[in-house]
Short mmCIF file of C-alpha atoms and ligand atoms in Angstrom, two decimals:
data_model
loop_
_atom_site.label_atom_id
_atom_site.label_comp_id
_atom_site.label_asym_id
_atom_site.label_seq_id
_atom_site.Cartn_x
_atom_site.Cartn_y
_atom_site.Cartn_z
CA MET A 1 0.00 0.00 0.00
CA ASP A 2 1.32 3.49 -0.86
CA ILE A 3 2.17 5.72 2.07
CA SER A 4 0.59 9.18 2.06
CA ASN A 5 1.61 12.16 4.17
CA ILE A 6 -1.55 14.08 4.82
CA SER A 7 -1.77 17.51 6.44
CA SER A 8 -4.94 18.43 8.24
CA ILE A 9 -6.61 21.37 9.97
CA LYS A 10 -5.76 21.54 13.66
CA ASN A 11 -8.74 23.17 15.33
CA ILE A 12 -12.39 22.95 14.35
CA ALA A 13 -15.30 24.45 16.28
CA PHE A 14 -18.40 22.69 14.97
CA GLY A 15 -22.11 23.00 15.73
CA ARG A 16 -25.10 25.31 15.58
CA GLY A 17 -24.21 28.60 17.26
CA ALA A 18 -20.45 28.00 17.01
CA PHE A 19 -20.08 31.45 15.41
CA SER A 20 -20.48 32.98 18.88
CA GLN A 21 -17.03 31.58 19.69
CA LEU A 22 -15.26 33.56 16.97
CA LYS A 23 -14.51 36.57 19.15
CA SER A 24 -12.90 34.45 21.87
CA ILE A 25 -10.97 32.44 19.28
CA ILE A 26 -9.50 35.66 17.83
CA LEU A 27 -8.71 37.08 21.30
CA GLU A 28 -6.97 33.86 22.30
CA ARG A 29 -4.90 33.85 19.12
CA GLN A 30 -3.97 37.51 19.62
CA SER A 31 -2.69 36.64 23.13
CA ILE A 32 -0.59 33.83 21.68
CA HIS A 33 0.80 36.21 19.05
CA GLU A 34 1.71 38.70 21.77
CA ILE A 35 3.70 36.03 23.63
CA GLU A 36 5.34 34.90 20.38
CA ASN A 37 6.17 38.49 19.34
CA LYS A 38 4.00 38.28 16.25
CA SER A 39 1.58 40.92 14.96
CA LYS A 40 -1.66 41.09 16.94
CA ASN A 41 -3.44 42.74 14.02
CA PHE A 42 -6.25 40.64 12.59
CA VAL A 43 -8.11 41.39 9.38
CA ILE A 44 -11.58 39.93 8.95
CA TYR A 45 -12.75 39.51 5.35
CA ILE A 46 -16.53 39.13 5.11
CA ASP A 47 -18.79 38.53 2.12
CA ASP A 48 -20.59 41.86 1.54
CA PHE A 49 -23.90 39.94 1.69
CA PHE A 50 -23.53 40.23 5.49
CA GLU A 51 -22.63 43.95 5.56
CA SER A 52 -25.97 44.95 7.07
CA ASN A 53 -26.16 41.97 9.45
CA GLU A 54 -25.53 43.85 12.72
CA ALA A 55 -25.90 40.74 14.88
CA MET A 56 -22.95 39.25 13.04
CA ILE A 57 -20.81 42.35 12.48
CA ASN A 58 -21.12 44.34 15.73
CA PRO A 59 -19.42 41.79 18.03
CA LEU A 60 -16.52 41.64 15.55
CA LYS A 61 -16.22 45.45 15.41
CA SER A 62 -15.70 45.48 19.17
CA ILE A 63 -12.49 43.39 19.00
CA GLU A 64 -9.35 45.49 19.41
CA ASN A 65 -6.63 45.36 16.75
CA THR A 66 -8.99 44.08 14.10
CA GLU A 67 -10.19 45.55 10.83
CA ILE A 68 -13.12 44.42 8.72
CA TYR A 69 -13.09 44.37 4.91
CA TYR A 70 -16.03 43.39 2.74
CA ILE A 71 -15.65 41.15 -0.31
CA ASP A 72 -17.76 41.34 -3.46
CA SER A 73 -18.20 37.60 -3.97
CA SER A 74 -19.95 37.98 -7.32
CA LYS A 75 -16.52 38.16 -8.97
CA GLU A 76 -14.09 35.27 -9.04
CA PRO A 77 -10.79 36.14 -7.35
CA THR A 78 -7.88 37.17 -9.58
CA THR A 79 -4.15 37.17 -8.95
CA THR A 80 -4.27 40.99 -9.37
CA LEU A 81 -6.79 41.27 -6.51
CA ILE A 82 -4.56 39.20 -4.21
CA ASN A 83 -1.48 41.27 -5.14
CA ASP A 84 -3.42 44.50 -4.49
CA LEU A 85 -4.65 43.29 -1.08
CA ARG A 86 -1.09 42.25 -0.16
CA ASP A 87 0.18 45.72 -1.16
CA ARG A 88 -2.53 47.39 0.90
CA HIS A 89 -1.62 45.44 4.03
CA GLN A 90 2.13 45.80 3.57
CA SER A 91 1.79 49.59 3.21
CA GLN A 92 0.17 49.76 6.66
CA SER A 93 2.28 50.35 9.76
CA GLU A 94 1.96 46.70 10.77
CA SER A 95 1.11 43.83 8.43
CA PRO A 96 -1.61 41.48 9.78
CA GLY A 97 -0.67 38.52 11.95
CA GLY A 98 -3.97 36.81 11.32
CA LEU A 99 -6.76 36.65 8.76
CA VAL A 100 -10.35 35.53 9.09
CA ALA A 101 -12.60 34.60 6.14
CA ILE A 102 -16.37 34.67 6.60
CA GLY A 103 -18.22 33.74 3.42
CA GLY A 104 -18.52 31.26 0.58
CA GLY A 105 -15.79 29.75 -1.57
CA VAL A 106 -14.71 33.09 -3.06
CA THR A 107 -14.05 34.75 0.30
CA LEU A 108 -12.36 31.64 1.69
CA ASP A 109 -10.10 31.36 -1.35
CA ILE A 110 -9.13 35.05 -1.21
CA VAL A 111 -7.98 34.73 2.39
CA LYS A 112 -6.12 31.49 1.75
CA ALA A 113 -4.19 33.07 -1.14
CA LEU A 114 -3.55 36.34 0.71
CA SER A 115 -2.24 34.48 3.75
CA ASN A 116 0.31 32.67 1.56
CA LEU A 117 1.34 35.81 -0.28
CA LEU A 118 1.90 37.89 2.87
CA ASN A 119 4.70 35.51 3.91
CA ASN A 120 6.17 34.71 0.50
CA GLU A 121 8.13 36.89 -1.94
CA GLY A 122 6.82 37.66 -5.42
CA ASP A 123 3.27 37.78 -6.73
CA ALA A 124 0.24 35.50 -6.52
CA GLU A 125 0.78 34.16 -10.05
CA ASP A 126 4.19 32.78 -8.99
CA TYR A 127 2.44 30.29 -6.73
CA GLN A 128 -0.29 28.98 -9.04
CA GLY A 129 0.52 25.29 -9.38
CA TRP A 130 1.53 22.45 -7.09
CA ASP A 131 3.64 22.85 -3.95
CA LEU A 132 5.30 26.13 -4.95
CA VAL A 133 4.58 28.01 -1.69
CA LYS A 134 7.80 28.03 0.38
CA ASN A 135 6.83 29.59 3.73
CA LYS A 136 3.81 29.07 5.96
CA GLY A 137 1.33 31.92 5.54
CA VAL A 138 -0.10 34.11 8.30
CA TYR A 139 -2.55 32.44 10.69
CA LYS A 140 -5.94 32.00 9.04
CA ILE A 141 -9.38 31.08 10.31
CA GLY A 142 -12.14 29.97 7.92
CA VAL A 143 -15.86 30.43 8.58
CA PRO A 144 -17.95 29.08 5.67
CA THR A 145 -21.42 30.53 5.12
CA LEU A 146 -22.25 28.17 2.24
CA SER A 147 -21.98 24.39 2.30
CA GLY A 148 -20.66 22.59 -0.74
CA THR A 149 -17.51 23.96 -2.32
CA GLY A 150 -15.21 22.27 0.19
CA ALA A 151 -12.99 25.39 0.14
CA GLU A 152 -12.90 25.18 3.93
CA SER A 153 -11.03 21.86 3.89
CA SER A 154 -9.16 21.87 0.59
CA ARG A 155 -5.45 22.64 0.10
CA THR A 156 -6.05 24.95 -2.85
CA CYS A 157 -7.47 28.40 -3.64
CA VAL A 158 -8.49 29.02 -7.22
CA LEU A 159 -7.37 32.30 -8.83
CA ILE A 160 -7.73 33.67 -12.34
CA ASN A 161 -4.63 35.17 -13.94
CA GLU A 162 -6.24 37.71 -16.26
CA LYS A 163 -3.06 38.18 -18.32
CA THR A 164 -2.74 34.50 -19.25
CA GLY A 165 -6.37 33.40 -18.79
CA LEU A 166 -5.08 30.65 -16.50
CA LYS A 167 -7.47 29.55 -13.75
CA LEU A 168 -5.43 27.59 -11.24
CA GLY A 169 -5.02 27.22 -7.50
CA MET A 170 -2.12 27.54 -5.08
CA ASN A 171 -2.08 23.82 -4.29
CA SER A 172 -0.08 23.53 -1.08
CA ASP A 173 -0.33 22.21 2.47
CA PHE A 174 0.29 25.83 3.50
CA THR A 175 -3.02 26.78 1.85
CA LEU A 176 -4.99 24.80 4.46
CA PHE A 177 -6.74 26.90 7.10
CA ASP A 178 -5.20 26.74 10.57
CA GLU A 179 -8.59 26.81 12.19
CA LEU A 180 -12.24 26.38 11.13
CA LEU A 181 -15.50 27.44 12.62
CA LEU A 182 -18.35 25.39 11.14
CA ASP A 183 -21.73 26.77 12.18
CA PRO A 184 -24.73 25.32 10.25
CA ASP A 185 -26.84 28.31 11.32
CA LEU A 186 -24.75 30.56 9.05
CA THR A 187 -26.32 28.89 5.98
CA ARG A 188 -29.87 29.56 7.18
CA SER A 189 -30.39 32.51 4.79
CA VAL A 190 -29.24 30.65 1.65
CA PRO A 191 -32.17 30.37 -0.86
CA LYS A 192 -33.43 26.80 -1.35
CA ASP A 193 -32.31 26.37 -4.98
CA ILE A 194 -28.80 27.68 -4.24
CA PHE A 195 -28.62 25.51 -1.12
CA PHE A 196 -29.54 22.46 -3.21
CA TYR A 197 -26.96 23.22 -5.92
CA THR A 198 -24.19 23.73 -3.37
CA VAL A 199 -25.04 20.46 -1.62
CA THR A 200 -24.81 18.70 -4.97
CA ASP A 201 -21.32 20.20 -5.42
CA ALA A 202 -20.31 18.38 -2.22
CA TYR A 203 -22.10 15.29 -3.55
CA PHE A 204 -20.09 15.30 -6.79
CA HIS A 205 -16.84 15.90 -4.84
CA CYS A 206 -17.61 12.51 -3.27
CA VAL A 207 -19.27 10.63 -6.15
CA GLU A 208 -16.58 11.42 -8.72
CA PRO A 209 -13.57 10.15 -6.73
CA LEU A 210 -15.56 7.02 -5.81
CA SER A 211 -16.34 6.37 -9.48
CA GLY A 212 -12.76 6.90 -10.62
CA MET A 213 -9.84 4.64 -11.40
CA LEU A 214 -7.26 6.42 -9.20
CA ARG A 215 -8.51 5.32 -5.81
CA ASN A 216 -7.09 5.48 -2.31
CA ASP A 217 -8.66 4.32 0.94
CA PHE A 218 -8.17 7.66 2.72
CA ALA A 219 -10.08 9.72 0.14
CA ASP A 220 -12.64 6.91 -0.36
CA SER A 221 -13.54 6.89 3.33
CA TYR A 222 -14.25 10.62 3.45
CA ALA A 223 -16.07 10.42 0.10
CA LYS A 224 -18.35 7.63 1.36
CA MET A 225 -19.26 9.66 4.47
CA GLY A 226 -19.96 12.80 2.42
CA LYS A 227 -21.98 10.92 -0.20
CA SER A 228 -24.19 9.22 2.34
CA LEU A 229 -24.80 12.52 4.22
CA CYS A 230 -25.91 14.20 0.96
CA GLU A 231 -28.26 11.32 0.17
CA GLU A 232 -29.75 11.66 3.67
CA ILE A 233 -30.31 15.40 3.00
CA PHE A 234 -32.10 14.66 -0.31
CA LYS A 235 -34.53 12.39 1.59
CA LEU A 236 -35.49 15.07 4.14
CA ASP A 237 -38.80 16.92 3.83
CA ASP A 238 -36.91 20.21 4.18
CA ILE A 239 -33.32 20.19 2.96
CA ARG A 240 -32.63 23.42 4.87
CA SER A 241 -33.89 22.14 8.24
CA ASN A 242 -31.43 22.18 11.16
CA ASP A 243 -30.64 18.56 10.36
CA GLY A 244 -30.16 19.31 6.64
CA ARG A 245 -27.89 22.31 7.23
CA THR A 246 -25.80 20.40 9.76
CA LYS A 247 -25.37 17.41 7.46
CA ALA A 248 -24.56 19.73 4.52
CA MET A 249 -21.79 21.46 6.43
CA LEU A 250 -20.19 18.13 7.27
CA ALA A 251 -20.67 16.77 3.73
CA SER A 252 -18.94 19.85 2.32
CA TYR A 253 -16.01 19.42 4.72
CA PHE A 254 -15.69 15.69 3.94
CA GLY A 255 -16.05 16.29 0.18
CA GLY A 256 -13.26 18.89 0.31
CA ILE A 257 -10.94 16.36 1.96
CA ALA A 258 -11.93 13.65 -0.53
CA ILE A 259 -11.14 15.89 -3.49
CA ALA A 260 -7.89 17.16 -1.93
CA ASN A 261 -6.62 13.59 -1.71
CA SER A 262 -8.14 12.23 -4.91
CA MET A 263 -9.63 13.68 -8.06
CA THR A 264 -12.89 14.50 -9.78
CA ALA A 265 -13.91 12.49 -12.85
CA LEU A 266 -16.46 13.36 -15.55
CA VAL A 267 -18.85 15.92 -14.07
CA HIS A 268 -16.41 18.69 -13.12
CA PRO A 269 -14.59 18.87 -16.51
CA PHE A 270 -17.88 19.29 -18.42
CA SER A 271 -19.10 21.69 -15.75
CA ALA A 272 -15.93 23.76 -16.21
CA GLY A 273 -16.75 24.01 -19.92
CA LEU A 274 -20.23 25.38 -19.15
CA SER A 275 -18.77 27.91 -16.70
CA VAL A 276 -16.00 29.12 -19.01
CA VAL A 277 -18.06 29.34 -22.23
CA LEU A 278 -21.57 30.16 -20.97
CA GLN A 279 -20.74 31.60 -17.51
CA VAL A 280 -23.02 29.09 -15.77
CA PRO A 281 -22.26 29.16 -12.00
CA HIS A 282 -20.18 26.17 -10.92
CA THR A 283 -22.71 24.41 -8.71
CA LEU A 284 -25.61 24.75 -11.17
CA ALA A 285 -23.33 23.66 -14.03
CA ASN A 286 -22.49 20.43 -12.15
CA CYS A 287 -26.18 19.63 -11.77
CA LEU A 288 -26.90 20.27 -15.45
CA VAL A 289 -24.03 18.00 -16.46
CA MET A 290 -25.20 15.18 -14.17
CA LEU A 291 -28.66 15.36 -15.76
CA ALA A 292 -26.98 14.65 -19.12
CA MET A 293 -24.77 11.81 -17.86
CA GLU A 294 -27.19 8.98 -17.11
CA GLU A 295 -25.06 6.52 -19.10
CA TYR A 296 -22.01 7.11 -16.87
CA TYR A 297 -23.69 7.67 -13.50
CA PRO A 298 -27.07 5.84 -13.64
CA ASN A 299 -27.62 5.67 -9.84
CA GLU A 300 -26.53 9.22 -9.07
CA HIS A 301 -28.50 10.52 -12.07
CA ARG A 302 -31.63 8.95 -10.61
CA ILE A 303 -30.90 10.27 -7.10
CA ILE A 304 -30.34 13.85 -8.34
CA SER A 305 -33.36 13.75 -10.70
CA ASP A 306 -35.62 12.45 -7.90
CA ALA A 307 -34.29 15.08 -5.46
CA ILE A 308 -34.89 17.91 -7.95
CA GLU A 309 -38.49 16.78 -8.39
CA ARG A 310 -39.13 16.05 -4.71
CA HIS A 311 -37.89 19.48 -3.55
CA GLY A 312 -39.26 21.49 -6.48
CA ILE A 313 -35.82 22.82 -7.48
CA LYS A 314 -35.79 25.15 -10.49
CA VAL A 315 -33.35 23.90 -13.11
CA PRO A 316 -32.97 25.73 -16.44
CA ARG A 317 -33.09 23.34 -19.40
CA GLY A 318 -32.08 23.56 -23.05
CA ILE A 319 -29.31 26.12 -22.50
CA CYS A 320 -27.21 24.54 -25.27
CA ASN A 321 -30.09 24.35 -27.78
CA ASP A 322 -29.19 27.34 -29.93
CA LEU A 323 -25.43 27.43 -29.70
CA SER A 324 -23.22 28.05 -32.74
CA ASN A 325 -20.62 25.56 -33.97
CA GLU A 326 -17.98 27.92 -32.64
CA GLN A 327 -19.50 27.76 -29.14
CA PHE A 328 -19.65 23.96 -29.27
CA ASP A 329 -15.97 23.97 -30.29
CA LYS A 330 -15.17 26.08 -27.24
CA LEU A 331 -17.25 23.82 -24.98
CA TYR A 332 -15.35 20.81 -26.29
CA ASP A 333 -11.94 22.48 -25.88
CA SER A 334 -12.59 23.77 -22.38
CA SER A 335 -13.88 20.40 -21.16
CA ILE A 336 -11.46 18.00 -22.81
CA ILE A 337 -8.49 20.05 -21.53
CA HIS A 338 -9.05 18.56 -18.05
CA GLU A 339 -7.10 15.42 -18.86
CA LYS A 340 -6.35 14.21 -15.32
CA PRO A 341 -9.95 13.94 -14.09
CA LEU A 342 -11.16 12.58 -17.44
CA THR A 343 -8.44 9.92 -17.25
CA ASN A 344 -9.58 9.19 -13.71
CA GLY A 345 -13.12 8.71 -15.03
CA LEU A 346 -12.51 6.73 -18.20
CA GLY A 347 -8.87 5.70 -18.37
CA ASP A 348 -5.90 6.75 -20.52
CA ASP A 349 -7.82 6.37 -23.77
CA PHE A 350 -10.65 8.67 -22.67
CA LYS A 351 -10.38 10.60 -25.94
CA SER A 352 -11.45 7.52 -27.90
CA ILE A 353 -14.64 7.42 -25.79
CA LEU A 354 -15.21 11.17 -25.50
CA THR A 355 -14.88 11.96 -29.19
CA LYS A 356 -15.83 15.46 -30.25
CA ASP A 357 -19.21 14.18 -31.50
CA LYS A 358 -19.84 12.42 -28.18
CA VAL A 359 -18.95 15.53 -26.14
CA ILE A 360 -21.25 17.68 -28.25
CA GLU A 361 -24.03 15.06 -27.90
CA ILE A 362 -23.70 15.32 -24.09
CA PHE A 363 -23.80 19.13 -24.18
CA ASN A 364 -26.83 18.97 -26.47
CA ARG A 365 -28.66 16.97 -23.78
CA ILE A 366 -28.13 19.87 -21.36
FE1 FE2 B 1 -16.94 21.58 -7.29
#
């Protein structure tokens, strides 16, 4: 059996209401930094969706040596944004000793990248790839407010380099959060359709590794737990009940670990094509792809189709009906480029199965 060296997150506060512990977690860390002669300054990045949420923001405003910045999460993070944030902090009298991310995948990824860049020379684009980060970043605490992306437990943070068009993460053990606060009550305000799509993202982070050829027992175990939690959520009367939100937060965390130690297969590459060419949001794109992939995932196709019907989820159909040949070419190119996961799904000769005609047939079903 191969030996793996796996890094993991040290401290996790989990449970409904856990958010109330954030202030004391920051204060405790600031005390440790004082003893260790590190900066006590903490910067809290929050999704601007919560800007008017006084119950959330006011306790944080009262913490000394902290600043709050709001993130527009409608835009995917770029390397330029991370470089600009680094410059802003380094021009201040004292660079932060800690960062907190409160939000969905975008906010979490911004803080993960910024933490790395504050303690490493050069620019964000220098660290897009695998294991390029040399020094541990500044202390970072993640507080997800959406369940599904797995950004809270993954060892990557996806950034777009606008100059090259490259969309790639800083894949590194240093990218992992030092500490997580997982509070299912923070996802209470997520609309039902969005909640469903994000849960299915966690579901595919588990289903795809389990369907692949590159398997390992560590990733499989987390994937099995995440998959079964998602299937329990789909069977609930109300997917956003306390039980549903709690299970979703765990499934997202487990799915993130599964994907960090394994690989996606067929859904994510096709989904990436839809996002790049037609700007379909990631989690919706995954769902649309699964609905067109009955031949590869018959059981999961049935489970997702039944769940969509049972919970009355709105799913746009026919979005590829009137595309030009040029758009289908782009869809093919931007899906088939993901060779590693497609090899995981179908083997080395995946291109003989996923011919251009076959890929376009699948997109036509969407
Ligand atoms: Fe995903």
